[in-house]
PDB file of C-alpha atoms in Angstrom:
ATOM      1  CA  UNK A   2       0.272  20.195  14.110  1.00 35.00           C
ATOM      2  CA  UNK A   3       2.317  17.394  12.945  1.00 42.00           C
ATOM      3  CA  UNK A   4       1.320  14.259  12.663  1.00 50.00           C
ATOM      4  CA  UNK A   5       3.242  11.648  15.123  1.00 48.00           C
ATOM      5  CA  UNK A   6       3.441   7.694  15.144  1.00 51.00           C
ATOM      6  CA  UNK A   7       2.616   6.444  17.941  1.00 49.00           C
ATOM      7  CA  UNK A   8       5.683   6.112  20.007  1.00 53.00           C
ATOM      8  CA  UNK A   9       5.668  10.107  19.547  1.00 59.00           C
ATOM      9  CA  UNK A  10       7.983  10.304  16.618  1.00 72.00           C
ATOM     10  CA  UNK A  11       7.119  13.441  13.749  1.00 83.00           C
ATOM     11  CA  UNK A  12       6.493  12.120  10.282  1.00 88.00           C
ATOM     12  CA  UNK A  13       8.038  13.824   7.639  1.00 87.00           C
ATOM     13  CA  UNK A  14       5.667  16.081   5.266  1.00 91.00           C
ATOM     14  CA  UNK A  15       3.337  13.975   3.278  1.00 93.00           C
ATOM     15  CA  UNK A  16       3.736  14.233  -1.048  1.00 95.00           C
ATOM     16  CA  UNK A  17       0.467  14.850  -2.387  1.00 95.00           C
ATOM     17  CA  UNK A  18      -1.317  11.598  -3.245  1.00 96.00           C
ATOM     18  CA  UNK A  19      -3.824  10.829  -6.667  1.00 96.00           C
ATOM     19  CA  UNK A  20      -6.029   7.969  -6.318  1.00 96.00           C
ATOM     20  CA  UNK A  21      -6.289   5.908  -9.440  1.00 95.00           C
ATOM     21  CA  UNK A  22      -8.594   2.902 -10.379  1.00 95.00           C
ATOM     22  CA  UNK A  23      -6.943   0.387 -13.045  1.00 93.00           C
ATOM     23  CA  UNK A  24      -7.547  -2.922 -14.048  1.00 85.00           C
ATOM     24  CA  UNK A  25     -10.945  -5.605 -13.249  1.00 87.00           C
ATOM     25  CA  UNK A  26     -10.472  -5.995 -10.007  1.00 90.00           C
ATOM     26  CA  UNK A  27     -11.143  -2.708  -8.876  1.00 91.00           C
ATOM     27  CA  UNK A  28      -7.790  -2.269  -7.772  1.00 93.00           C
ATOM     28  CA  UNK A  29      -6.414   1.682  -6.881  1.00 96.00           C
ATOM     29  CA  UNK A  30      -2.710   2.585  -7.706  1.00 96.00           C
ATOM     30  CA  UNK A  31      -1.929   5.638  -6.054  1.00 96.00           C
ATOM     31  CA  UNK A  32       0.693   8.511  -7.328  1.00 97.00           C
ATOM     32  CA  UNK A  33       2.255  10.256  -4.495  1.00 98.00           C
ATOM     33  CA  UNK A  34       3.917  13.296  -5.727  1.00 98.00           C
ATOM     34  CA  UNK A  35       6.765  16.259  -4.365  1.00 98.00           C
ATOM     35  CA  UNK A  36       5.563  19.308  -5.825  1.00 96.00           C
ATOM     36  CA  UNK A  37       8.560  21.207  -4.796  1.00 96.00           C
ATOM     37  CA  UNK A  38      10.694  18.498  -6.898  1.00 97.00           C
ATOM     38  CA  UNK A  39       8.806  17.225  -9.421  1.00 97.00           C
ATOM     39  CA  UNK A  40       9.383  13.507  -8.308  1.00 98.00           C
ATOM     40  CA  UNK A  41       6.566  10.906  -7.681  1.00 98.00           C
ATOM     41  CA  UNK A  42       6.302   7.497  -6.756  1.00 98.00           C
ATOM     42  CA  UNK A  43       3.797   5.099  -7.778  1.00 98.00           C
ATOM     43  CA  UNK A  44       2.345   2.603  -5.564  1.00 98.00           C
ATOM     44  CA  UNK A  45       1.141  -0.941  -6.669  1.00 97.00           C
ATOM     45  CA  UNK A  46       1.761  -0.501 -10.331  1.00 95.00           C
ATOM     46  CA  UNK A  47      -1.010  -3.125 -11.138  1.00 90.00           C
ATOM     47  CA  UNK A  48      -1.995  -2.590 -14.528  1.00 90.00           C
ATOM     48  CA  UNK A  49      -2.967   0.182 -17.522  1.00 94.00           C
ATOM     49  CA  UNK A  50       0.611   1.696 -16.786  1.00 95.00           C
ATOM     50  CA  UNK A  51       0.360   3.862 -19.803  1.00 94.00           C
ATOM     51  CA  UNK A  52      -2.382   5.528 -17.811  1.00 95.00           C
ATOM     52  CA  UNK A  53      -0.215   6.106 -14.646  1.00 96.00           C
ATOM     53  CA  UNK A  54       2.402   7.324 -17.247  1.00 97.00           C
ATOM     54  CA  UNK A  55      -0.185   9.835 -18.715  1.00 96.00           C
ATOM     55  CA  UNK A  56      -1.473  10.874 -15.373  1.00 94.00           C
ATOM     56  CA  UNK A  57       2.647  11.799 -14.087  1.00 96.00           C
ATOM     57  CA  UNK A  58       2.755  13.668 -17.338  1.00 96.00           C
ATOM     58  CA  UNK A  59       0.025  15.554 -16.737  1.00 94.00           C
ATOM     59  CA  UNK A  60       0.837  16.563 -13.422  1.00 95.00           C
ATOM     60  CA  UNK A  61       4.059  17.656 -14.650  1.00 96.00           C
ATOM     61  CA  UNK A  62       6.299  14.986 -12.902  1.00 98.00           C
ATOM     62  CA  UNK A  63       8.875  12.032 -13.324  1.00 97.00           C
ATOM     63  CA  UNK A  64       7.910   9.017 -11.727  1.00 97.00           C
ATOM     64  CA  UNK A  65      11.023   7.580  -9.986  1.00 97.00           C
ATOM     65  CA  UNK A  66       9.845   4.844  -7.415  1.00 96.00           C
ATOM     66  CA  UNK A  67       7.289   2.239  -7.090  1.00 96.00           C
ATOM     67  CA  UNK A  68       6.268   1.345  -3.659  1.00 98.00           C
ATOM     68  CA  UNK A  69       4.847  -2.001  -3.177  1.00 98.00           C
ATOM     69  CA  UNK A  70       2.159  -3.234  -0.409  1.00 98.00           C
ATOM     70  CA  UNK A  71       2.251  -7.019  -1.287  1.00 96.00           C
ATOM     71  CA  UNK A  72       3.524  -8.723  -4.170  1.00 94.00           C
ATOM     72  CA  UNK A  73       0.460 -10.606  -4.942  1.00 94.00           C
ATOM     73  CA  UNK A  74       0.154  -9.827  -8.721  1.00 91.00           C
ATOM     74  CA  UNK A  75      -2.837  -7.898  -9.121  1.00 92.00           C
ATOM     75  CA  UNK A  76      -0.810  -5.267  -7.091  1.00 94.00           C
ATOM     76  CA  UNK A  77       2.741  -5.515  -9.423  1.00 94.00           C
ATOM     77  CA  UNK A  78       1.589  -6.786 -12.827  1.00 92.00           C
ATOM     78  CA  UNK A  79       2.632  -3.484 -14.208  1.00 92.00           C
ATOM     79  CA  UNK A  80       6.331  -3.466 -12.275  1.00 92.00           C
ATOM     80  CA  UNK A  81       8.399  -3.977 -15.194  1.00 91.00           C
ATOM     81  CA  UNK A  82       6.581  -2.127 -17.796  1.00 90.00           C
ATOM     82  CA  UNK A  83       7.012   1.083 -15.265  1.00 92.00           C
ATOM     83  CA  UNK A  84      10.674  -0.019 -15.043  1.00 91.00           C
ATOM     84  CA  UNK A  85      11.427   0.247 -18.251  1.00 89.00           C
ATOM     85  CA  UNK A  86       9.461   3.252 -19.311  1.00 90.00           C
ATOM     86  CA  UNK A  87      11.037   5.443 -16.319  1.00 92.00           C
ATOM     87  CA  UNK A  88      13.854   3.776 -14.579  1.00 90.00           C
ATOM     88  CA  UNK A  89      12.123   3.441 -10.869  1.00 93.00           C
ATOM     89  CA  UNK A  90      13.713   2.175  -8.558  1.00 93.00           C
ATOM     90  CA  UNK A  91      11.370  -0.721  -6.730  1.00 95.00           C
ATOM     91  CA  UNK A  92      10.674  -0.130  -3.157  1.00 97.00           C
ATOM     92  CA  UNK A  93       9.569  -3.489  -1.223  1.00 97.00           C
ATOM     93  CA  UNK A  94       9.424  -5.360   2.074  1.00 97.00           C
ATOM     94  CA  UNK A  95      12.237  -7.967   2.310  1.00 95.00           C
ATOM     95  CA  UNK A  96       9.921 -10.467   2.650  1.00 96.00           C
ATOM     96  CA  UNK A  97       7.839  -9.902  -0.203  1.00 96.00           C
ATOM     97  CA  UNK A  98      10.672  -9.486  -2.514  1.00 94.00           C
ATOM     98  CA  UNK A  99      10.897 -13.133  -4.537  1.00 92.00           C
ATOM     99  CA  UNK A 100       7.464 -11.923  -5.687  1.00 91.00           C
ATOM    100  CA  UNK A 101       8.919  -8.994  -7.547  1.00 91.00           C
ATOM    101  CA  UNK A 102      11.558 -11.005  -9.287  1.00 87.00           C
ATOM    102  CA  UNK A 103       9.006 -13.180 -10.431  1.00 87.00           C
ATOM    103  CA  UNK A 104       7.470 -10.810 -12.370  1.00 87.00           C
ATOM    104  CA  UNK A 105      10.335  -8.971 -13.310  1.00 86.00           C
ATOM    105  CA  UNK A 106      12.269 -12.209 -14.539  1.00 82.00           C
ATOM    106  CA  UNK A 107      12.001 -12.209 -18.587  1.00 70.00           C
ATOM    107  CA  UNK A 108      11.772  -8.824 -18.983  1.00 79.00           C
ATOM    108  CA  UNK A 109      13.532  -6.096 -19.871  1.00 72.00           C
ATOM    109  CA  UNK A 110      13.685  -4.934 -16.961  1.00 67.00           C
ATOM    110  CA  UNK A 111      15.360  -7.983 -15.203  1.00 61.00           C
ATOM    111  CA  UNK A 112      18.181  -7.322 -16.344  1.00 62.00           C
ATOM    112  CA  UNK A 113      18.308  -4.535 -13.913  1.00 60.00           C
ATOM    113  CA  UNK A 114      16.408  -5.911 -11.128  1.00 51.00           C
ATOM    114  CA  UNK A 115      19.171  -5.868  -8.884  1.00 56.00           C
ATOM    115  CA  UNK A 116      19.809  -1.924  -8.843  1.00 60.00           C
ATOM    116  CA  UNK A 117      16.380  -1.299  -8.630  1.00 84.00           C
ATOM    117  CA  UNK A 118      14.767  -3.168  -6.168  1.00 91.00           C
ATOM    118  CA  UNK A 119      15.145  -1.151  -2.514  1.00 94.00           C
ATOM    119  CA  UNK A 120      14.117  -3.462   0.706  1.00 96.00           C
ATOM    120  CA  UNK A 121      13.072  -1.509   3.214  1.00 97.00           C
ATOM    121  CA  UNK A 122      11.414  -2.609   6.953  1.00 97.00           C
ATOM    122  CA  UNK A 123       9.186  -1.203   9.766  1.00 97.00           C
ATOM    123  CA  UNK A 124       9.619   2.377  10.717  1.00 96.00           C
ATOM    124  CA  UNK A 125      11.873   3.485   7.621  1.00 96.00           C
ATOM    125  CA  UNK A 126      11.468   6.364   5.916  1.00 97.00           C
ATOM    126  CA  UNK A 127      10.770   6.588   2.310  1.00 97.00           C
ATOM    127  CA  UNK A 128      11.390   9.578   0.447  1.00 97.00           C
ATOM    128  CA  UNK A 129       9.442  10.919  -2.426  1.00 97.00           C
ATOM    129  CA  UNK A 130      11.195  14.018  -3.343  1.00 96.00           C
ATOM    130  CA  UNK A 131      11.485  16.104  -0.087  1.00 96.00           C
ATOM    131  CA  UNK A 132       8.122  14.424   0.976  1.00 97.00           C
ATOM    132  CA  UNK A 133       8.151  10.991   2.881  1.00 96.00           C
ATOM    133  CA  UNK A 134       6.188   8.292   4.652  1.00 97.00           C
ATOM    134  CA  UNK A 135       6.769   5.874   7.151  1.00 98.00           C
ATOM    135  CA  UNK A 136       6.895   2.078   6.338  1.00 98.00           C
ATOM    136  CA  UNK A 137       4.507  -0.051   8.868  1.00 98.00           C
ATOM    137  CA  UNK A 138       5.001  -3.768   8.353  1.00 98.00           C
ATOM    138  CA  UNK A 139       1.259  -5.277   8.506  1.00 98.00           C
ATOM    139  CA  UNK A 140       1.428  -8.933   7.569  1.00 98.00           C
ATOM    140  CA  UNK A 141      -1.818 -10.974   7.764  1.00 97.00           C
ATOM    141  CA  UNK A 142      -2.791 -10.916   4.014  1.00 97.00           C
ATOM    142  CA  UNK A 143       0.824 -11.763   2.981  1.00 97.00           C
ATOM    143  CA  UNK A 144       3.908 -12.254   5.468  1.00 96.00           C
ATOM    144  CA  UNK A 145       5.627  -9.132   4.426  1.00 96.00           C
ATOM    145  CA  UNK A 146       2.915  -6.902   3.756  1.00 97.00           C
ATOM    146  CA  UNK A 147       3.177  -3.378   4.208  1.00 98.00           C
ATOM    147  CA  UNK A 148       1.340  -0.081   4.852  1.00 98.00           C
ATOM    148  CA  UNK A 149       2.752   3.725   3.978  1.00 98.00           C
ATOM    149  CA  UNK A 150       1.893   6.030   6.570  1.00 98.00           C
ATOM    150  CA  UNK A 151       2.224  10.017   5.533  1.00 96.00           C
ATOM    151  CA  UNK A 152       1.094  13.257   8.013  1.00 96.00           C
ATOM    152  CA  UNK A 153      -2.629  12.840   7.367  1.00 96.00           C
ATOM    153  CA  UNK A 154      -2.951   9.625   5.373  1.00 97.00           C
ATOM    154  CA  UNK A 155      -2.283   5.754   5.721  1.00 98.00           C
ATOM    155  CA  UNK A 156      -1.985   3.821   2.035  1.00 98.00           C
ATOM    156  CA  UNK A 157      -3.332   0.198   3.545  1.00 98.00           C
ATOM    157  CA  UNK A 158      -3.015  -2.478   0.189  1.00 97.00           C
ATOM    158  CA  UNK A 159      -5.120  -5.199   1.347  1.00 97.00           C
ATOM    159  CA  UNK A 160      -5.119  -5.008   4.664  1.00 98.00           C
ATOM    160  CA  UNK A 161      -7.877  -2.388   5.369  1.00 98.00           C
ATOM    161  CA  UNK A 162     -10.343  -1.667   2.962  1.00 98.00           C
ATOM    162  CA  UNK A 163     -13.677   0.586   3.496  1.00 98.00           C
ATOM    163  CA  UNK A 164     -15.839  -1.617   5.230  1.00 97.00           C
ATOM    164  CA  UNK A 165     -13.846  -4.961   5.526  1.00 97.00           C
ATOM    165  CA  UNK A 166     -10.089  -6.344   5.412  1.00 97.00           C
ATOM    166  CA  UNK A 167      -7.350  -8.606   3.332  1.00 95.00           C
ATOM    167  CA  UNK A 168      -8.198 -12.588   3.146  1.00 95.00           C
ATOM    168  CA  UNK A 169      -6.157 -14.509   5.216  1.00 94.00           C
ATOM    169  CA  UNK A 170      -6.555 -17.391   3.498  1.00 91.00           C
ATOM    170  CA  UNK A 171      -3.976 -17.103   0.973  1.00 90.00           C
ATOM    171  CA  UNK A 172      -0.358 -18.477   0.849  1.00 89.00           C
ATOM    172  CA  UNK A 173       1.659 -16.478   3.333  1.00 90.00           C
ATOM    173  CA  UNK A 174      -1.681 -15.319   5.149  1.00 94.00           C
ATOM    174  CA  UNK A 175      -2.099 -15.687   8.974  1.00 96.00           C
ATOM    175  CA  UNK A 176      -5.763 -14.192  10.710  1.00 97.00           C
ATOM    176  CA  UNK A 177      -3.711 -13.604  14.251  1.00 98.00           C
ATOM    177  CA  UNK A 178      -1.259 -11.118  12.243  1.00 98.00           C
ATOM    178  CA  UNK A 179      -4.179  -9.542  10.386  1.00 98.00           C
ATOM    179  CA  UNK A 180      -5.679  -8.986  13.812  1.00 98.00           C
ATOM    180  CA  UNK A 181      -2.725  -7.590  15.153  1.00 98.00           C
ATOM    181  CA  UNK A 182      -1.891  -5.571  11.914  1.00 98.00           C
ATOM    182  CA  UNK A 183      -5.663  -3.856  11.699  1.00 98.00           C
ATOM    183  CA  UNK A 184      -4.732  -3.490  15.752  1.00 98.00           C
ATOM    184  CA  UNK A 185      -2.223  -1.551  14.711  1.00 98.00           C
ATOM    185  CA  UNK A 186      -3.868   0.924  11.817  1.00 98.00           C
ATOM    186  CA  UNK A 187      -6.702   1.498  14.797  1.00 97.00           C
ATOM    187  CA  UNK A 188      -3.970   3.412  17.034  1.00 97.00           C
ATOM    188  CA  UNK A 189      -3.960   5.813  13.939  1.00 97.00           C
ATOM    189  CA  UNK A 190      -5.333   9.323  14.528  1.00 96.00           C
ATOM    190  CA  UNK A 191      -8.662   9.131  13.816  1.00 97.00           C
ATOM    191  CA  UNK A 192      -8.977  11.695  10.964  1.00 97.00           C
ATOM    192  CA  UNK A 193      -6.030   9.904   9.246  1.00 98.00           C
ATOM    193  CA  UNK A 194      -7.595   9.415   5.647  1.00 98.00           C
ATOM    194  CA  UNK A 195      -7.327   5.710   4.520  1.00 98.00           C
ATOM    195  CA  UNK A 196      -6.303   4.642   0.984  1.00 98.00           C
ATOM    196  CA  UNK A 197      -7.000   1.031   0.431  1.00 98.00           C
ATOM    197  CA  UNK A 198      -5.699  -1.394  -2.352  1.00 96.00           C
ATOM    198  CA  UNK A 199      -8.888  -2.056  -3.962  1.00 96.00           C
ATOM    199  CA  UNK A 200     -12.595  -0.379  -4.529  1.00 95.00           C
ATOM    200  CA  UNK A 201     -14.299  -2.925  -2.645  1.00 95.00           C
ATOM    201  CA  UNK A 202     -16.261  -0.092  -0.527  1.00 93.00           C
ATOM    202  CA  UNK A 203     -19.271   2.426  -0.556  1.00 94.00           C
ATOM    203  CA  UNK A 204     -16.662   5.305  -1.383  1.00 96.00           C
ATOM    204  CA  UNK A 205     -12.936   5.292  -2.264  1.00 96.00           C
ATOM    205  CA  UNK A 206     -11.496   6.154   0.703  1.00 97.00           C
ATOM    206  CA  UNK A 207     -12.461   6.419   4.350  1.00 98.00           C
ATOM    207  CA  UNK A 208     -10.938   7.362   7.741  1.00 98.00           C
ATOM    208  CA  UNK A 209      -9.839   5.233  10.915  1.00 98.00           C
ATOM    209  CA  UNK A 210     -12.595   7.012  13.109  1.00 98.00           C
ATOM    210  CA  UNK A 211     -15.428   5.752  10.367  1.00 98.00           C
ATOM    211  CA  UNK A 212     -13.490   2.613  10.022  1.00 98.00           C
ATOM    212  CA  UNK A 213     -13.976   1.876  13.420  1.00 98.00           C
ATOM    213  CA  UNK A 214     -17.814   2.884  13.617  1.00 98.00           C
ATOM    214  CA  UNK A 215     -18.734   1.088  10.751  1.00 98.00           C
ATOM    215  CA  UNK A 216     -15.939  -1.684   9.431  1.00 98.00           C
ATOM    216  CA  UNK A 217     -17.427  -5.140  10.832  1.00 97.00           C
ATOM    217  CA  UNK A 218     -13.822  -6.151  11.841  1.00 98.00           C
ATOM    218  CA  UNK A 219     -12.402  -3.079  13.224  1.00 98.00           C
ATOM    219  CA  UNK A 220     -15.886  -3.570  15.610  1.00 97.00           C
ATOM    220  CA  UNK A 221     -14.723  -6.923  17.218  1.00 97.00           C
ATOM    221  CA  UNK A 222     -13.700  -6.642  20.764  1.00 95.00           C
ATOM    222  CA  UNK A 223     -11.972  -9.672  20.713  1.00 97.00           C
ATOM    223  CA  UNK A 224      -9.354 -11.941  18.408  1.00 97.00           C
ATOM    224  CA  UNK A 225     -11.998 -14.550  18.824  1.00 97.00           C
ATOM    225  CA  UNK A 226     -14.590 -13.125  17.504  1.00 97.00           C
ATOM    226  CA  UNK A 227     -12.555 -11.463  14.575  1.00 97.00           C
ATOM    227  CA  UNK A 228     -11.268 -15.090  13.446  1.00 96.00           C
ATOM    228  CA  UNK A 229     -14.977 -16.250  13.864  1.00 96.00           C
ATOM    229  CA  UNK A 230     -16.177 -13.630  11.543  1.00 96.00           C
ATOM    230  CA  UNK A 231     -13.348 -13.691   8.691  1.00 93.00           C
ATOM    231  CA  UNK A 232     -14.288 -17.343   8.838  1.00 90.00           C
ATOM    232  CA  UNK A 233     -17.838 -16.922   8.634  1.00 87.00           C
ATOM    233  CA  UNK A 234     -17.076 -14.254   4.933  1.00 78.00           C
ATOM    234  CA  UNK A 235     -14.294 -16.891   3.807  1.00 76.00           C
ATOM    235  CA  UNK A 236     -17.179 -19.444   3.695  1.00 72.00           C
ATOM    236  CA  UNK A 237     -20.018 -17.344   2.229  1.00 64.00           C
TER     237      UNK A 237
END
């Protein structure tokens, strides 16, 4: 059965997915592959771009896009290097574009930035070859944070972790928006696999159903309970 969004709209066929841990902050990059066209996208190229390129070469695919969940440096530090080596366009929410441009500034990629940055908004489909993902705007950690929803999985960046959720006390963070974004994710089918932006949990991936049972932030019955828990964790 083809998965659907909450409003009943069918999702496009999902790209194959490869999870790669990079850097010293336990970041996860994701390589999305269309096996039919041998095109690929990288989600959040933080560091170790040479390794990402090797993974793509090993898989026999060509990286054509970089999808950005949010604009913190630990998720976009490798964008310029990736663009230089691959010519990939950068796909990002318009409210995060200034962060991307700041990273590109002063690099060889900066000259091509105007043609390599594509802005997306909620509900749009991003094609990866003949496969695709739906953009879900999920602010809270940052003002323009997004998740990418595919048939069977969701890439959650720093919104939802295995056993946790993103901080809301950074610039652009908002605890109300984080609560609302998490509620949106919990409305997805329970079997939806979760691919977070960091390896902070007991396992690299999870499911929405498991997080509903075990994640303390998703077990909160009210916003007030969630806010109090988020504040206690911040002060800990």
